Tab-separated table of C-alpha atoms and ligand atoms in Angstrom:
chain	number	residue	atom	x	y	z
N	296	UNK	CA	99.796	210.992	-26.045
N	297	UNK	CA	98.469	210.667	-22.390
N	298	UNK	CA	98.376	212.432	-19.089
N	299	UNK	CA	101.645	210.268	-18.217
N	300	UNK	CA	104.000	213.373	-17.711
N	301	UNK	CA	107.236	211.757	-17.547
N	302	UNK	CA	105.932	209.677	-20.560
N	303	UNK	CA	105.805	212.604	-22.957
N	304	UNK	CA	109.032	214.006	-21.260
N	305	UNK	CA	110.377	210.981	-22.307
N	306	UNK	CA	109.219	211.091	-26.069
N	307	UNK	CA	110.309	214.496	-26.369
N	308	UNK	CA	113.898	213.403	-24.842
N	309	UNK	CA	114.260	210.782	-27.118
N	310	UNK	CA	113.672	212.890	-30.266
N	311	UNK	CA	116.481	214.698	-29.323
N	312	UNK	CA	118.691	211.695	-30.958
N	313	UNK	CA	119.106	212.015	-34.308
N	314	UNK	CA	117.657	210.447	-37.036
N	315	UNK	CA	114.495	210.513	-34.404
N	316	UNK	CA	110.853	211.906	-35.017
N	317	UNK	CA	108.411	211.915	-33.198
N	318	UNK	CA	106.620	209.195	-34.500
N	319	UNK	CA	109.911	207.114	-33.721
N	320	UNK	CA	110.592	208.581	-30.032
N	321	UNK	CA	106.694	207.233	-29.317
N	322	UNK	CA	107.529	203.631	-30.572
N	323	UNK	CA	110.762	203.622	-28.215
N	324	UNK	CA	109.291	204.968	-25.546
N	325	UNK	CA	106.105	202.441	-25.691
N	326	UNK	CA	108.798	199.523	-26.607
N	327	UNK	CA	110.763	200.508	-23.054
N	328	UNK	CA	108.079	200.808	-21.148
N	329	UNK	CA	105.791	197.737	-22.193
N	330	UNK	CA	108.725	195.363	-23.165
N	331	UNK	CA	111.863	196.344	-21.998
N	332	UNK	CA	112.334	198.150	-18.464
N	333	UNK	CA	115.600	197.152	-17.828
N	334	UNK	CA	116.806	197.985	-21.343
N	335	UNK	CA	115.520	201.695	-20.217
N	336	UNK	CA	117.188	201.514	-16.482
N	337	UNK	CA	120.812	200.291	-18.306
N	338	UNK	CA	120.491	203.166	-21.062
N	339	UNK	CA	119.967	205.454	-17.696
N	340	UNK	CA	122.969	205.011	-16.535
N	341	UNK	CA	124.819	204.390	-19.578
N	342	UNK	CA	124.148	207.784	-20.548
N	343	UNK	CA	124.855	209.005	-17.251
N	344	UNK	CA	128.351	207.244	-16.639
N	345	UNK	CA	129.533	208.348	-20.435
N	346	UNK	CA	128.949	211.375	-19.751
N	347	UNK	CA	130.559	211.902	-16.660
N	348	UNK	CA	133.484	209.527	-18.036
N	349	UNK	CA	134.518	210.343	-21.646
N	350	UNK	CA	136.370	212.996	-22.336
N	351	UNK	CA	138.865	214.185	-25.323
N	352	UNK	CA	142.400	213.256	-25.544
N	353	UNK	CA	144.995	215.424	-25.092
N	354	UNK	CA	147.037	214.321	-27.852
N	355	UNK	CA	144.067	213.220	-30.935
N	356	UNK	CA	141.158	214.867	-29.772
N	357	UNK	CA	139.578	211.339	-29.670
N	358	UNK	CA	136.845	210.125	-27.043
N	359	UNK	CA	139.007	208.095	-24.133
N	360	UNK	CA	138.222	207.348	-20.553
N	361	UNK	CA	142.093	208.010	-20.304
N	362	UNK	CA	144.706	211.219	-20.075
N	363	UNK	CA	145.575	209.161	-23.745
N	364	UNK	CA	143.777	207.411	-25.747
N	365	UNK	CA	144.808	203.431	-26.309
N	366	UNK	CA	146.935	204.725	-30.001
N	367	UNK	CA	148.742	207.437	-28.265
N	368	UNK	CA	149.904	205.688	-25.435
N	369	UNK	CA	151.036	202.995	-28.192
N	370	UNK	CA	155.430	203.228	-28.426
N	371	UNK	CA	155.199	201.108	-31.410
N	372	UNK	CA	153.718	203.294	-33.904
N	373	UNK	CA	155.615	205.259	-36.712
N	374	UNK	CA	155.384	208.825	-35.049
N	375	UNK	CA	156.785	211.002	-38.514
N	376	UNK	CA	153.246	209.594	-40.206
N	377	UNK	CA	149.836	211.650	-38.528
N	378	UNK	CA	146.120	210.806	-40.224
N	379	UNK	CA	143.686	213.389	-39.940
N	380	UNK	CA	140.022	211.401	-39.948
N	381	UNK	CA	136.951	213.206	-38.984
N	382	UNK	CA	135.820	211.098	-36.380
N	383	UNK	CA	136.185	207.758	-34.103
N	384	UNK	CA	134.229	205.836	-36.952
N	385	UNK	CA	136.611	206.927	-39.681
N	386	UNK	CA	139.700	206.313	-37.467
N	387	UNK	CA	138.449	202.413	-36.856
N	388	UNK	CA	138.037	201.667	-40.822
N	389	UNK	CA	141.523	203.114	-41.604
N	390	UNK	CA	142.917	200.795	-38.668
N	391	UNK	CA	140.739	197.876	-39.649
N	392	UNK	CA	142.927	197.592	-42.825
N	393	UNK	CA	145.736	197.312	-41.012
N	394	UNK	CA	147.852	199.752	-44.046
N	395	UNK	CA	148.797	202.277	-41.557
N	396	UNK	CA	151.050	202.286	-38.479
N	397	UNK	CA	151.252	206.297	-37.742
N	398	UNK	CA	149.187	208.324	-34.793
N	399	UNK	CA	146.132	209.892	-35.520
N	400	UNK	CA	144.238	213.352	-35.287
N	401	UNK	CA	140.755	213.367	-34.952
N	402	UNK	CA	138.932	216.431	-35.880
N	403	UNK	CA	135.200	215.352	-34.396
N	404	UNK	CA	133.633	217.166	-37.320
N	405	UNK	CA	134.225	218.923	-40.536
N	406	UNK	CA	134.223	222.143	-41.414
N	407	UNK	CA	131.017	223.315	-42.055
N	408	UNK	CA	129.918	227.161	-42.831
N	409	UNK	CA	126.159	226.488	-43.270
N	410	UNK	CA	126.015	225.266	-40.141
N	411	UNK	CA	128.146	227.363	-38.432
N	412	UNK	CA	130.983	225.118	-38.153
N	413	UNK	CA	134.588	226.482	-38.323
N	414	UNK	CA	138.385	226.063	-37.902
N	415	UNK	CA	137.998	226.313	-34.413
N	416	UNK	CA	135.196	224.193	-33.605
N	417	UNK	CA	137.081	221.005	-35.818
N	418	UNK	CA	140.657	221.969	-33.632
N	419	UNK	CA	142.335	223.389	-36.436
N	420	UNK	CA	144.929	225.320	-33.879
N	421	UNK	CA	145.256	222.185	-31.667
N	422	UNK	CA	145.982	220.140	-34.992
N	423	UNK	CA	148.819	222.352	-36.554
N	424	UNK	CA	150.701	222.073	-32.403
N	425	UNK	CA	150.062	218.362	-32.648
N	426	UNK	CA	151.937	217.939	-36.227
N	427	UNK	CA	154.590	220.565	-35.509
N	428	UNK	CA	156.192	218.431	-32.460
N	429	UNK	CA	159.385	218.025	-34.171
N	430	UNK	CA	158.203	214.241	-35.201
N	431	UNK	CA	155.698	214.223	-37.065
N	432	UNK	CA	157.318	214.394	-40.797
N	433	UNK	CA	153.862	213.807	-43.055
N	434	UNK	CA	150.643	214.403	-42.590
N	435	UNK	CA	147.443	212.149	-44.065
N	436	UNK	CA	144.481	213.962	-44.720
N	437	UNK	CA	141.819	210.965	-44.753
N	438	UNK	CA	138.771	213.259	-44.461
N	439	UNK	CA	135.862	211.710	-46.241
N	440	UNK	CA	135.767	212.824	-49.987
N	441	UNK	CA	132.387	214.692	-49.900
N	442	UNK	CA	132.522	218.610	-50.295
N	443	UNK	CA	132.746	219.614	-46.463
N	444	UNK	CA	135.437	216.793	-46.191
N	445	UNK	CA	137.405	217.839	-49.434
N	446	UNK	CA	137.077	221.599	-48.214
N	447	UNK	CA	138.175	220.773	-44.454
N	448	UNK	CA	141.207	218.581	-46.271
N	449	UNK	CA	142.193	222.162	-47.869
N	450	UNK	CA	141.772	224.254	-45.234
N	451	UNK	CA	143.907	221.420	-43.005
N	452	UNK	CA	146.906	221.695	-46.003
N	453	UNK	CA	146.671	225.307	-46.445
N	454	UNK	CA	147.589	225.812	-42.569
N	455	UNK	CA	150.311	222.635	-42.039
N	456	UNK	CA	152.386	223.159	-45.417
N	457	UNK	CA	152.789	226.905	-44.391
N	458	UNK	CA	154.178	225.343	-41.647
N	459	UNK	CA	157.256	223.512	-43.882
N	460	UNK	CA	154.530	219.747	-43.518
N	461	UNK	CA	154.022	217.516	-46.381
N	462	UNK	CA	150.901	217.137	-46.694
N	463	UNK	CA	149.503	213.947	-48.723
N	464	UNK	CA	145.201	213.277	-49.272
N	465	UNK	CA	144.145	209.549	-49.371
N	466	UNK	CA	144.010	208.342	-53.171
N	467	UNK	CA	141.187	208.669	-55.499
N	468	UNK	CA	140.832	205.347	-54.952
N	469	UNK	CA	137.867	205.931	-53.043
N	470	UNK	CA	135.264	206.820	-54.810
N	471	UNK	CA	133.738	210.321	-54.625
N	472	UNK	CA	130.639	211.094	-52.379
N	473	UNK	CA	131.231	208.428	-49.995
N	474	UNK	CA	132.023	208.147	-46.609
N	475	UNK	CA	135.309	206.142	-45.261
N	476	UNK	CA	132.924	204.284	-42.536
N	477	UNK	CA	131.378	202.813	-45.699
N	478	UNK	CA	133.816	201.937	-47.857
N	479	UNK	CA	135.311	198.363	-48.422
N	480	UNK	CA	138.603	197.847	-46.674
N	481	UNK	CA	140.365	197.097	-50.037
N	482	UNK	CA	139.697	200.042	-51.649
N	483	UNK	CA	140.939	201.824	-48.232
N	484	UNK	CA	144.020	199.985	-48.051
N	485	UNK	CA	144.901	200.938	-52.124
N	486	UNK	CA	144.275	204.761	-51.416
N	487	UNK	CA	146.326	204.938	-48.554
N	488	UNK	CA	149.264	202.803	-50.498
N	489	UNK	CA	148.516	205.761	-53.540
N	490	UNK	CA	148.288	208.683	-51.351
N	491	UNK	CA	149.544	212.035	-53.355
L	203	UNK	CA	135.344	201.439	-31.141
L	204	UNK	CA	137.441	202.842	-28.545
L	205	UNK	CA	139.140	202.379	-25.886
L	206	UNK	CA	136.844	204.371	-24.016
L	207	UNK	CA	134.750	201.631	-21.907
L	208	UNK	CA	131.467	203.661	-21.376
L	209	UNK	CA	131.427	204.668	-24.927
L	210	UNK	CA	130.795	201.173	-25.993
L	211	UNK	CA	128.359	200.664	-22.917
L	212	UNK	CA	126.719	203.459	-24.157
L	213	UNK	CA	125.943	202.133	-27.762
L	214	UNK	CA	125.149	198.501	-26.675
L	215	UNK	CA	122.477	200.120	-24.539
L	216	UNK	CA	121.236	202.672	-27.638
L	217	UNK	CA	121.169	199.217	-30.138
L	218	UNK	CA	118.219	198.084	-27.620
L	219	UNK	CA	115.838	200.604	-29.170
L	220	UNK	CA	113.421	199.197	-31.893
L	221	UNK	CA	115.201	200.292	-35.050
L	222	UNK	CA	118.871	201.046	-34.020
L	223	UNK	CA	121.386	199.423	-35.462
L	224	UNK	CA	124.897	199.163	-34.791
L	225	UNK	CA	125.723	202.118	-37.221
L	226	UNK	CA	123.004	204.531	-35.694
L	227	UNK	CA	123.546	203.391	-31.968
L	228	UNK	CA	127.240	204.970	-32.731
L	229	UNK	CA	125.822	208.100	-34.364
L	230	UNK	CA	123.578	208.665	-31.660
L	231	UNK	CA	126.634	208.378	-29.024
L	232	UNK	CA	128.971	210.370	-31.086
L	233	UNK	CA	126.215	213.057	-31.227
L	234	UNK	CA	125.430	213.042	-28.019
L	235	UNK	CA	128.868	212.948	-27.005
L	236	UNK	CA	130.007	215.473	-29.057
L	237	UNK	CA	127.380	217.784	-29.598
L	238	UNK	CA	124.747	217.519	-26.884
L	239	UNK	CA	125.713	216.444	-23.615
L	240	UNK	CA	123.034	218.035	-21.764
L	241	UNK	CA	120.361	216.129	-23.816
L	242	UNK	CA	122.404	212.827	-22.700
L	243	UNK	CA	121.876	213.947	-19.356
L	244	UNK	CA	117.825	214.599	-20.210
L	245	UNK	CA	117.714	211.625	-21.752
L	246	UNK	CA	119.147	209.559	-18.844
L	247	UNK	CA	116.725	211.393	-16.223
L	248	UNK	CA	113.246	211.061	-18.101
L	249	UNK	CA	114.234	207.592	-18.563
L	250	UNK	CA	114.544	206.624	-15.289
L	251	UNK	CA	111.585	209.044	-14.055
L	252	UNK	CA	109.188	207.207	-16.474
L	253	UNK	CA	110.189	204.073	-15.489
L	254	UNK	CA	109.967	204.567	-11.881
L	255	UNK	CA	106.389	206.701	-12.560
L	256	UNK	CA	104.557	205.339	-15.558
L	257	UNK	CA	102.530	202.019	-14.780
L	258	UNK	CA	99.156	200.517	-16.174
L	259	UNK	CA	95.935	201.745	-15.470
L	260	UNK	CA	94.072	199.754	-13.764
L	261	UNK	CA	90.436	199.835	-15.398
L	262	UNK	CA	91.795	200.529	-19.570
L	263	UNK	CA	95.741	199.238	-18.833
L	264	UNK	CA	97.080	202.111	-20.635
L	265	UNK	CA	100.104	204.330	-19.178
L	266	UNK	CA	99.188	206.513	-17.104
L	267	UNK	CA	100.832	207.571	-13.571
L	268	UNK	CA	97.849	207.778	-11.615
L	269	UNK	CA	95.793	204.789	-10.658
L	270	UNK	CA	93.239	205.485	-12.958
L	271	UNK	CA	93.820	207.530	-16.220
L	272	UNK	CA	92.563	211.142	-17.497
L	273	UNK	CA	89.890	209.002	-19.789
L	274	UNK	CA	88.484	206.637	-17.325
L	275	UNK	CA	88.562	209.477	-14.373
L	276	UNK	CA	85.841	211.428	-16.984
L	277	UNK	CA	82.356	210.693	-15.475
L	278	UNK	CA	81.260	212.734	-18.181
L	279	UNK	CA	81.507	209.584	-20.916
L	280	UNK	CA	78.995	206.883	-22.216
L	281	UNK	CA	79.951	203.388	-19.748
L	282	UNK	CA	77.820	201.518	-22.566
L	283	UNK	CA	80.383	201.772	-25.013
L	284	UNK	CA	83.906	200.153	-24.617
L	285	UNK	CA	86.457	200.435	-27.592
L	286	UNK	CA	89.133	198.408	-27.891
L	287	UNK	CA	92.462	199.272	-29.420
L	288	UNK	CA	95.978	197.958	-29.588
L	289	UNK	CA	97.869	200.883	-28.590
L	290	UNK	CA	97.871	204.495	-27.069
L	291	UNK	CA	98.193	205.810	-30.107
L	292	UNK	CA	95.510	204.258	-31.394
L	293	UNK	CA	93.395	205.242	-28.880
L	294	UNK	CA	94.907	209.075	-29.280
L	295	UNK	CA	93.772	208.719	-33.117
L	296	UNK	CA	90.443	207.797	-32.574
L	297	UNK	CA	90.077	210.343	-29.860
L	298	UNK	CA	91.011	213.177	-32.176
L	299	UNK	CA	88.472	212.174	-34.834
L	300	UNK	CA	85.566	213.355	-32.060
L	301	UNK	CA	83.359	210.914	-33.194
L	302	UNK	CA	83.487	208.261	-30.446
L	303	UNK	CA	82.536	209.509	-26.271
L	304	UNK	CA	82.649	205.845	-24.533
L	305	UNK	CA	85.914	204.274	-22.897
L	306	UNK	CA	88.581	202.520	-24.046
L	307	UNK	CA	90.856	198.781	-23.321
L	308	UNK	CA	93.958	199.569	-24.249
L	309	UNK	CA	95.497	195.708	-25.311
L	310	UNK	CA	99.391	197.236	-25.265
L	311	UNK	CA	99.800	195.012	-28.214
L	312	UNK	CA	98.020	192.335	-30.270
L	313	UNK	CA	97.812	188.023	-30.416
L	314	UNK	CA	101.363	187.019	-32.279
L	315	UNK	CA	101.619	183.688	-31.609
L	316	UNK	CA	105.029	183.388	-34.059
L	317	UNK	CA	106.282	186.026	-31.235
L	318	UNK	CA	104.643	184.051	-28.728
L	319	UNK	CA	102.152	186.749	-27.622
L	320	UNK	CA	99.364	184.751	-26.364
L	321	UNK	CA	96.036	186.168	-24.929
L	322	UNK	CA	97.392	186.698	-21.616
L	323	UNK	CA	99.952	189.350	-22.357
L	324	UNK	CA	97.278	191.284	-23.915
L	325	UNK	CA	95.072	190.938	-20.940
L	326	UNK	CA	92.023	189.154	-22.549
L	327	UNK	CA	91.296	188.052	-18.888
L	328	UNK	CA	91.205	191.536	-18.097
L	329	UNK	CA	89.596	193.216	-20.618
L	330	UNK	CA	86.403	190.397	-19.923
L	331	UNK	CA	86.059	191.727	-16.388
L	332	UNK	CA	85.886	195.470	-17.673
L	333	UNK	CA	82.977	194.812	-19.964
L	334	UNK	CA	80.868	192.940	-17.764
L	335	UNK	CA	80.826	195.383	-15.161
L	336	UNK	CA	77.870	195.775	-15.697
L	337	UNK	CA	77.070	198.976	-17.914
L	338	UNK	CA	78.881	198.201	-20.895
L	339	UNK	CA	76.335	196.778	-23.901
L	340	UNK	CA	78.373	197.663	-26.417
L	341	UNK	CA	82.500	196.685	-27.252
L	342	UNK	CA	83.663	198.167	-30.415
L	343	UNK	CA	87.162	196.062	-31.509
L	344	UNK	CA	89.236	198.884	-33.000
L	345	UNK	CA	92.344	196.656	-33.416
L	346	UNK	CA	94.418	197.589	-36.568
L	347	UNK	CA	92.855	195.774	-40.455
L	348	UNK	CA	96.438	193.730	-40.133
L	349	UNK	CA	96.389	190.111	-40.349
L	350	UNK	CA	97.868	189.832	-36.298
L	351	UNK	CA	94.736	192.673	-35.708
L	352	UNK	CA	92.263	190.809	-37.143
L	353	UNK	CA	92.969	187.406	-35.576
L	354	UNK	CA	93.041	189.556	-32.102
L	355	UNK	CA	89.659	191.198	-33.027
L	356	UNK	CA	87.825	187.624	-33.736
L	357	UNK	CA	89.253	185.966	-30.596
L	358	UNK	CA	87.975	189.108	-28.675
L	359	UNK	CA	84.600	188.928	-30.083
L	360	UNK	CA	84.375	185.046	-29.231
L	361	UNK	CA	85.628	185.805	-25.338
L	362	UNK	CA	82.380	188.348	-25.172
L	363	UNK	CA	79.779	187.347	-27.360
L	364	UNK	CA	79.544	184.161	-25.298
L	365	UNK	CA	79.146	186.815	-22.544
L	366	UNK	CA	76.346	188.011	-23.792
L	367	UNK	CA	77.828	191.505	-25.200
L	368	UNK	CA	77.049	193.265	-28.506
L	369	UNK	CA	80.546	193.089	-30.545
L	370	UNK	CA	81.197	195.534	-33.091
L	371	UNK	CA	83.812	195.914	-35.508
L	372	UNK	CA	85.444	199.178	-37.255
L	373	UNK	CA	83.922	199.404	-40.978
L	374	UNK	CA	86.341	198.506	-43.486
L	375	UNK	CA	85.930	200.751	-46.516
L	376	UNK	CA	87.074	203.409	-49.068
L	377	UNK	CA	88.283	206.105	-47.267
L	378	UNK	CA	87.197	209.819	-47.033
L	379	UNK	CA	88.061	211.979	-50.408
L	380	UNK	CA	89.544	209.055	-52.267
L	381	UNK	CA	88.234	207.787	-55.892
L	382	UNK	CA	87.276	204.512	-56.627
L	383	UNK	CA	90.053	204.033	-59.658
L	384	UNK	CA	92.975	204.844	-57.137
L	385	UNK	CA	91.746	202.238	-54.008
L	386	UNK	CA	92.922	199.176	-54.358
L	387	UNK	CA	90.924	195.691	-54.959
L	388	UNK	CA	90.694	194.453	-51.731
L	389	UNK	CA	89.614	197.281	-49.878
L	390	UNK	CA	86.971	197.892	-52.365
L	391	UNK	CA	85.918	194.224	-52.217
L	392	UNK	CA	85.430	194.713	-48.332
L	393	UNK	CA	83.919	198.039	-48.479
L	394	UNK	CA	81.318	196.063	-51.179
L	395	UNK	CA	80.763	193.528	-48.443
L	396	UNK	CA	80.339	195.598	-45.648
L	397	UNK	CA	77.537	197.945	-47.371
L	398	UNK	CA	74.972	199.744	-45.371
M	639	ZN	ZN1	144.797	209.983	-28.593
M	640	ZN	ZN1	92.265	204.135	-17.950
């Protein structure tokens, strides 16, 4: 694009986000540059101080800045109920309908063979320790109903009913193919109330 | 999202890029996050290396890190011909078609008024003091066949034809390998007009 070095090192950075080409990681990186330096200087070291200060929870397997996240740290919550959602997104629409008062787990992915994706990457071992603490009486498997979400759900109820769990799935209240961060709060609320 | 403070730092900053959203600002953090720290850790460093580095060349105002750019360092082109174009793109299109060995004005933008980008901030001023240096004759206005190009293209050609200079315009017309039946009206009505 120019003899501007750290330019195209920029570009090329930038189309490593995804849903970025490269057509894309030019317009951003002409948009910082001409109209926004700041915006670039606070995404510097945004970047930089999430990276160096979010980590996993030991308990959920969430992103916190904490040993526990904000839920498990919460007394209040019905510890025999754990939901399995397969990521931060999915966690905050079941809690946005307010329906459920249990911990969570959250697997930060799905099982996904194609791409290399297994039980250990998605915490499978670390999930079966979490809901065998002697608490934890039912587990929720609110993965999102598309095929690696409905396979992950199996694999998940395969492993913890072995394990003497009863294992429940969200309703078919939700319809098939979507995601949970997508779906209407309503129609959340009535498959949890339904679970099987 | 969390309770994990840089997290939500982290996708406020992301939602400044032209085209982010909420939704894809936390995508890009979870996948960054997640999957590819070190490219958050890329990303953070080319940022604040182009910032510090890239700045305006001072003959064409295009990025460049040196004082004057790769073109306008090339004693080899023709100083009677200046095109102008909005953006380094542009000018990186027209370069690969070959066909054009003179210099370039690089606007870093185009007249907007309903954005309130007047003719300073696309350096009118400056762009008359390049082509009266004396050797330019000719300026070829290579702005964009949009309605904000065009209005930038006639207010150029009034600042230099009262100069003095020869003011050309890109031809509008059919382009290369297309047939008539499939182009639409107005692009054949211009390409009528504009008949050589
Ligand atoms: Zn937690
Ligand atoms: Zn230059």
């Amino acid at each position: 694009m120019s003899d501007a070095h750290s330019l195209d090192t920029l570009i090329e950075a930038l189309r490593r986000l995804p849903g970025v080409g490269a057509k894309s990681a030019s317009r951003m990186a002409f948009h910082l540059l001409q109209h926004d330096r700041n915006g670039a200087q606070v995404l510097s070291r945004a970047l930089q101080d999430a990276v160096l200060q979010v980590h996993h929870c030991s308990r959920c397997n969430t992103f916190t800045e904490a040993e526990l996240c904000e839920v498990c740290r919460d007394p209040q919550r019905d510890a025999s109920k754990l939901a399995v959602v397969e990521t931060p997104a999915d966690q905050a629409a079941l809690e946005r309908t307010g329906a459920f008062r249990g911990y969570y787990f959250v697997l930060m992915g799905r099982l996904s063979p194609l791409d290399g994706v297994g039980p250990r990457d998605i915490g499978l071992h670390q999930l079966v320790a979490r809901a065998t603490d002697g608490h934890v009486s039912e587990v929720i498997v609110a993965t999102n109903f598309t095929a690696e979400g409905e396979a992950t759900a199996h694999v998940i109820a395969e492993a913890l009913r072995s394990r003497g769990l009863t294992v429940t799935r969200l309703a078919r209240g939700v319809p098939a193919g979507s995601e949970l961060e997508y779906v209407d709060l309503g129609t959340i609320a009535h498959a949890l109330v339904d679970r099987r």
